[in-house]
mmCIF file of C-alpha atoms and ligand atoms in Angstrom:
data_model
loop_
_atom_site.group_PDB
_atom_site.id
_atom_site.type_symbol
_atom_site.label_atom_id
_atom_site.label_comp_id
_atom_site.label_asym_id
_atom_site.label_seq_id
_atom_site.Cartn_x
_atom_site.Cartn_y
_atom_site.Cartn_z
ATOM 1 C CA MET A 1 -14.433 -10.909 -18.665
ATOM 2 C CA ARG A 2 -13.310 -12.262 -15.280
ATOM 3 C CA ASN A 3 -13.927 -10.454 -11.990
ATOM 4 C CA LEU A 4 -11.060 -9.258 -9.815
ATOM 5 C CA TYR A 5 -11.875 -8.086 -6.310
ATOM 6 C CA LEU A 6 -9.684 -5.408 -4.803
ATOM 7 C CA ALA A 7 -9.287 -6.464 -1.175
ATOM 8 C CA SER A 8 -8.941 -2.985 0.290
ATOM 9 C CA LYS A 9 -11.030 -0.365 2.002
ATOM 10 C CA ASN A 10 -8.387 2.346 1.699
ATOM 11 C CA LYS A 11 -9.692 5.022 -0.715
ATOM 12 C CA GLY A 12 -6.158 6.195 -1.606
ATOM 13 C CA LYS A 13 -5.043 2.693 -2.551
ATOM 14 C CA ILE A 14 -8.256 1.989 -4.474
ATOM 15 C CA LYS A 15 -7.728 5.115 -6.598
ATOM 16 C CA GLU A 16 -4.159 4.040 -7.402
ATOM 17 C CA TYR A 17 -5.148 0.444 -8.254
ATOM 18 C CA LYS A 18 -7.899 1.599 -10.629
ATOM 19 C CA LYS A 19 -5.222 3.345 -12.716
ATOM 20 C CA LEU A 20 -2.490 0.737 -12.273
ATOM 21 C CA LEU A 21 -4.776 -2.130 -13.326
ATOM 22 C CA SER A 22 -6.351 -0.311 -16.259
ATOM 23 C CA THR A 23 -4.476 -2.428 -18.821
ATOM 24 C CA ILE A 24 -5.809 -5.679 -17.352
ATOM 25 C CA ASN A 25 -8.905 -7.025 -19.032
ATOM 26 C CA CYS A 26 -10.873 -7.663 -15.855
ATOM 27 C CA LYS A 27 -13.928 -6.318 -14.086
ATOM 28 C CA LEU A 28 -12.447 -4.636 -11.035
ATOM 29 C CA LEU A 29 -14.790 -4.904 -8.050
ATOM 30 C CA LEU A 30 -14.435 -3.489 -4.563
ATOM 31 C CA GLN A 31 -14.349 -5.585 -1.417
ATOM 32 C CA PRO A 32 -17.931 -5.787 -0.072
ATOM 33 C CA GLU A 33 -18.465 -3.179 2.693
ATOM 34 C CA SER A 34 -19.746 -5.854 5.086
ATOM 35 C CA LEU A 35 -16.577 -7.926 4.756
ATOM 36 C CA GLU A 36 -13.978 -7.106 7.434
ATOM 37 C CA VAL A 37 -10.588 -8.793 7.378
ATOM 38 C CA GLU A 38 -8.639 -8.556 10.616
ATOM 39 C CA GLU A 39 -4.989 -7.666 9.983
ATOM 40 C CA ASN A 40 -3.376 -9.574 12.813
ATOM 41 C CA CYS A 41 -0.305 -11.096 11.149
ATOM 42 C CA LEU A 42 3.240 -10.051 11.980
ATOM 43 C CA THR A 43 4.563 -9.467 8.453
ATOM 44 C CA PHE A 44 3.433 -7.428 5.442
ATOM 45 C CA ARG A 45 3.466 -10.622 3.384
ATOM 46 C CA ASP A 46 1.228 -12.614 5.732
ATOM 47 C CA ASN A 47 -1.251 -9.728 6.053
ATOM 48 C CA ALA A 48 -1.423 -9.374 2.241
ATOM 49 C CA ILE A 49 -2.038 -13.126 1.887
ATOM 50 C CA LYS A 50 -4.737 -13.024 4.582
ATOM 51 C CA LYS A 51 -6.591 -10.125 2.920
ATOM 52 C CA ALA A 52 -6.486 -11.574 -0.618
ATOM 53 C CA SER A 53 -7.304 -15.093 0.485
ATOM 54 C CA GLU A 54 -10.293 -14.193 2.703
ATOM 55 C CA VAL A 55 -11.810 -11.885 0.089
ATOM 56 C CA SER A 56 -11.339 -14.424 -2.716
ATOM 57 C CA ARG A 57 -12.905 -17.254 -0.697
ATOM 58 C CA LYS A 58 -15.852 -15.134 0.495
ATOM 59 C CA THR A 59 -16.589 -13.785 -3.000
ATOM 60 C CA ASN A 60 -15.617 -16.909 -4.982
ATOM 61 C CA ASN A 61 -13.559 -14.735 -7.298
ATOM 62 C CA PHE A 62 -9.963 -13.700 -7.883
ATOM 63 C CA ALA A 63 -8.776 -11.106 -5.355
ATOM 64 C CA ILE A 64 -5.768 -8.816 -5.118
ATOM 65 C CA ALA A 65 -4.527 -7.201 -1.901
ATOM 66 C CA ASP A 66 -1.546 -5.306 -0.683
ATOM 67 C CA ASP A 67 -0.208 -4.777 2.767
ATOM 68 C CA SER A 68 1.999 -1.753 2.799
ATOM 69 C CA GLY A 69 3.540 0.770 5.121
ATOM 70 C CA ILE A 70 6.378 3.076 5.926
ATOM 71 C CA CYS A 71 9.489 1.909 7.790
ATOM 72 C CA ILE A 72 11.639 4.588 9.417
ATOM 73 C CA GLU A 73 15.252 3.737 10.182
ATOM 74 C CA ALA A 74 15.666 5.914 13.294
ATOM 75 C CA LEU A 75 12.457 4.420 14.744
ATOM 76 C CA ASP A 76 13.725 0.848 14.297
ATOM 77 C CA GLY A 77 11.426 0.282 11.311
ATOM 78 C CA LYS A 78 8.268 1.717 12.898
ATOM 79 C CA PRO A 79 5.439 2.321 12.109
ATOM 80 C CA GLY A 80 5.954 -0.672 9.707
ATOM 81 C CA ILE A 81 3.039 -3.085 9.738
ATOM 82 C CA TYR A 82 1.262 -0.719 12.137
ATOM 83 C CA SER A 83 1.324 2.196 9.638
ATOM 84 C CA SER A 84 -2.464 2.381 9.271
ATOM 85 C CA ARG A 85 -2.976 2.052 13.036
ATOM 86 C CA TYR A 86 -0.279 4.473 14.276
ATOM 87 C CA ALA A 87 -2.920 7.070 15.256
ATOM 88 C CA GLU A 88 -6.591 7.650 14.473
ATOM 89 C CA ASN A 89 -6.238 9.535 11.171
ATOM 90 C CA ASP A 90 -3.648 10.543 8.545
ATOM 91 C CA GLN A 91 -2.947 13.937 10.120
ATOM 92 C CA LYS A 92 -2.395 12.480 13.587
ATOM 93 C CA ARG A 93 -0.221 9.698 12.200
ATOM 94 C CA ILE A 94 1.969 12.316 10.485
ATOM 95 C CA GLU A 95 2.129 14.386 13.691
ATOM 96 C CA ARG A 96 3.170 11.334 15.688
ATOM 97 C CA VAL A 97 5.971 10.446 13.272
ATOM 98 C CA LEU A 98 7.300 14.029 13.190
ATOM 99 C CA LYS A 99 7.229 14.183 17.003
ATOM 100 C CA GLU A 100 9.061 10.882 17.355
ATOM 101 C CA LEU A 101 11.720 12.068 14.898
ATOM 102 C CA ASN A 102 12.101 15.446 16.581
ATOM 103 C CA GLY A 103 15.819 16.177 17.087
ATOM 104 C CA LEU A 104 16.959 13.099 15.158
ATOM 105 C CA LYS A 105 19.308 13.584 12.207
ATOM 106 C CA ASN A 106 18.678 10.276 10.484
ATOM 107 C CA ARG A 107 15.459 10.769 8.462
ATOM 108 C CA SER A 108 15.919 7.749 6.200
ATOM 109 C CA ALA A 109 12.795 5.720 5.436
ATOM 110 C CA PHE A 110 11.228 3.427 2.882
ATOM 111 C CA PHE A 111 7.740 2.499 1.798
ATOM 112 C CA ILE A 112 7.136 -1.175 1.175
ATOM 113 C CA ALA A 113 4.258 -3.005 -0.522
ATOM 114 C CA ASN A 114 3.590 -6.728 -0.517
ATOM 115 C CA ILE A 115 1.010 -7.687 -3.115
ATOM 116 C CA CYS A 116 -0.841 -10.991 -3.185
ATOM 117 C CA VAL A 117 -3.303 -12.380 -5.735
ATOM 118 C CA CYS A 118 -5.494 -15.371 -4.857
ATOM 119 C CA SER A 119 -7.630 -17.615 -7.023
ATOM 120 C CA PRO A 120 -11.350 -18.014 -6.212
ATOM 121 C CA ASN A 121 -10.620 -20.882 -3.787
ATOM 122 C CA GLY A 122 -8.248 -18.733 -1.713
ATOM 123 C CA GLU A 123 -5.024 -20.199 -3.088
ATOM 124 C CA VAL A 124 -2.080 -17.807 -3.428
ATOM 125 C CA ILE A 125 -1.160 -17.625 -7.121
ATOM 126 C CA ILE A 126 0.969 -14.464 -7.382
ATOM 127 C CA GLU A 127 3.109 -12.537 -4.919
ATOM 128 C CA SER A 128 5.256 -9.448 -5.292
ATOM 129 C CA GLU A 129 7.185 -7.017 -3.109
ATOM 130 C CA ALA A 130 8.840 -3.663 -3.751
ATOM 131 C CA LYS A 131 10.261 -0.728 -1.836
ATOM 132 C CA CYS A 132 10.672 2.985 -2.437
ATOM 133 C CA HIS A 133 13.416 4.834 -0.555
ATOM 134 C CA GLY A 134 13.388 8.389 0.721
ATOM 135 C CA ASN A 135 13.512 10.717 3.712
ATOM 136 C CA ILE A 136 11.019 12.012 6.228
ATOM 137 C CA ILE A 137 10.972 15.787 5.929
ATOM 138 C CA PHE A 138 10.400 18.246 8.792
ATOM 139 C CA ARG A 139 7.067 19.731 7.698
ATOM 140 C CA PRO A 140 4.398 18.290 5.345
ATOM 141 C CA ARG A 141 4.614 19.380 1.681
ATOM 142 C CA GLY A 142 2.068 18.854 -1.097
ATOM 143 C CA LYS A 143 -1.649 18.260 -1.336
ATOM 144 C CA GLY A 144 -1.994 15.020 -3.327
ATOM 145 C CA GLY A 145 -1.978 11.353 -2.380
ATOM 146 C CA PHE A 146 -2.909 9.896 0.986
ATOM 147 C CA GLY A 147 -1.437 8.591 4.230
ATOM 148 C CA TYR A 148 2.175 9.602 4.852
ATOM 149 C CA ASP A 149 2.634 11.061 1.326
ATOM 150 C CA PRO A 150 3.133 14.707 2.494
ATOM 151 C CA ILE A 151 6.163 13.863 4.682
ATOM 152 C CA PHE A 152 7.891 11.299 2.435
ATOM 153 C CA GLU A 153 10.435 12.832 0.054
ATOM 154 C CA GLU A 154 11.403 10.310 -2.586
ATOM 155 C CA THR A 155 15.185 10.001 -3.098
ATOM 156 C CA SER A 156 15.583 10.296 -6.870
ATOM 157 C CA ASN A 157 13.590 13.480 -7.560
ATOM 158 C CA GLY A 158 13.390 15.267 -4.202
ATOM 159 C CA LEU A 159 9.613 15.660 -4.282
ATOM 160 C CA THR A 160 7.223 14.310 -1.683
ATOM 161 C CA PHE A 161 4.691 11.755 -2.901
ATOM 162 C CA ALA A 162 2.041 14.417 -2.152
ATOM 163 C CA GLU A 163 3.762 16.850 -4.565
ATOM 164 C CA MET A 164 3.785 14.316 -7.407
ATOM 165 C CA ASN A 165 0.988 13.816 -9.895
ATOM 166 C CA ASN A 166 -0.342 10.269 -10.414
ATOM 167 C CA VAL A 167 2.003 9.540 -13.292
ATOM 168 C CA MET A 168 5.069 10.561 -11.276
ATOM 169 C CA LYS A 169 4.073 8.591 -8.170
ATOM 170 C CA ASP A 170 3.356 5.545 -10.351
ATOM 171 C CA SER A 171 6.845 5.752 -11.853
ATOM 172 C CA CYS A 172 8.557 5.211 -8.501
ATOM 173 C CA SER A 173 6.167 4.110 -5.741
ATOM 174 C CA HIS A 174 6.468 0.838 -3.859
ATOM 175 C CA ARG A 175 2.958 -0.183 -4.940
ATOM 176 C CA ALA A 176 3.461 0.615 -8.645
ATOM 177 C CA LYS A 177 6.845 -1.160 -8.719
ATOM 178 C CA ALA A 178 5.446 -4.277 -7.018
ATOM 179 C CA LEU A 179 2.511 -4.324 -9.406
ATOM 180 C CA LYS A 180 4.604 -3.788 -12.543
ATOM 181 C CA LYS A 181 6.529 -6.988 -11.773
ATOM 182 C CA ILE A 182 3.334 -9.065 -11.921
ATOM 183 C CA ILE A 183 1.547 -7.355 -14.823
ATOM 184 C CA PRO A 184 2.631 -10.152 -17.250
ATOM 185 C CA ASP A 185 1.109 -12.793 -14.922
ATOM 186 C CA LEU A 186 -2.105 -10.800 -14.583
ATOM 187 C CA LEU A 187 -2.315 -10.313 -18.357
ATOM 188 C CA GLU A 188 -2.054 -14.078 -18.780
ATOM 189 C CA ILE A 189 -4.710 -14.911 -16.180
ATOM 190 C CA PHE A 190 -7.164 -12.304 -17.432
ATOM 191 C CA SER A 191 -6.482 -12.710 -21.170
HETATM 192 P P1 ITT B 201 -6.589 -1.977 3.461
HETATM 193 O O1 ITT B 201 -5.972 -2.981 4.402
HETATM 194 O O2 ITT B 201 -8.095 -2.001 3.503
HETATM 195 O O3 ITT B 201 -6.048 -2.055 2.082
HETATM 196 P P2 ITT B 201 -5.126 -0.084 5.069
HETATM 197 O O4 ITT B 201 -4.995 1.401 5.056
HETATM 198 O O5 ITT B 201 -5.428 -0.730 6.400
HETATM 199 O O6 ITT B 201 -6.211 -0.487 3.984
HETATM 200 P P3 ITT B 201 -2.551 -1.313 5.115
HETATM 201 O O7 ITT B 201 -2.892 -2.127 6.298
HETATM 202 O O8 ITT B 201 -1.774 -1.931 4.002
HETATM 203 O O9 ITT B 201 -3.845 -0.720 4.434
HETATM 204 O O10 ITT B 201 -1.804 -0.017 5.666
HETATM 205 C C1 ITT B 201 -1.091 0.761 4.827
HETATM 206 C C2 ITT B 201 -0.885 2.109 5.496
HETATM 207 O O11 ITT B 201 0.443 2.554 5.164
HETATM 208 C C3 ITT B 201 -1.852 3.111 4.932
HETATM 209 O O12 ITT B 201 -3.015 3.226 5.722
HETATM 210 C C4 ITT B 201 -1.013 4.386 4.913
HETATM 211 O O13 ITT B 201 -1.051 4.993 6.182
HETATM 212 C C5 ITT B 201 0.394 3.844 4.672
HETATM 213 N N1 ITT B 201 0.688 3.810 3.228
HETATM 214 C C6 ITT B 201 0.814 2.710 2.421
HETATM 215 N N2 ITT B 201 1.071 3.072 1.150
HETATM 216 C C7 ITT B 201 1.106 4.412 1.151
HETATM 217 C C8 ITT B 201 1.307 5.380 0.140
HETATM 218 O O14 ITT B 201 1.491 5.040 -1.130
HETATM 219 N N3 ITT B 201 1.284 6.651 0.497
HETATM 220 C C9 ITT B 201 1.093 7.034 1.771
HETATM 221 N N4 ITT B 201 0.868 6.199 2.780
HETATM 222 C C10 ITT B 201 0.863 4.888 2.473
#
């Protein structure tokens, strides 16, 4: 069985990937604690490539990474690639977004995920991108998930990501949709 390193230190993402990759016949390993990858690129795609490629080269194994975030129309796409750095923790990031949207009618937003898989020499072998559209609500709702989940109400079912169980979030989230597109490629590599 081949190893696949998950190039992420985000506990929420790691939990989702463990489920989403459960059909792939690989040994899923976590990025070594000592390995820090600086996210200094200007696009989701380039950051995803940087994370997967550095972790694959340093571990000499396949690696998968995503760079993701929430883009809010009335804030000209912010927080965007700065989603994880918008304030010091999830609660403060949510407070900042709600404050910046205070008084604004347009609450339209989308989550986006760019996924990249690299071979053990750091070469990009698979890429995928997907979005999930919704609205930023006025007060957080729900206890599940992570990050901006409690203030993001998904368009098709009117629930926030934090109100959904894992199965529901995986049926519509940016990350799950991006990953579903590349499952056939992963099945082939790890067959
Ligand atoms: P890694 O780079 O180690 O994977 P990170 O948290 O820094 O962790 P990103 O740079 O991709 O990851 O930032 C993504 C941020 O966007 C994340 O920290 C959340 O704040 C937010 N985010 C992404 N996907 C999300 C989701 O499904 N639900 C809620 N918030 C999400």
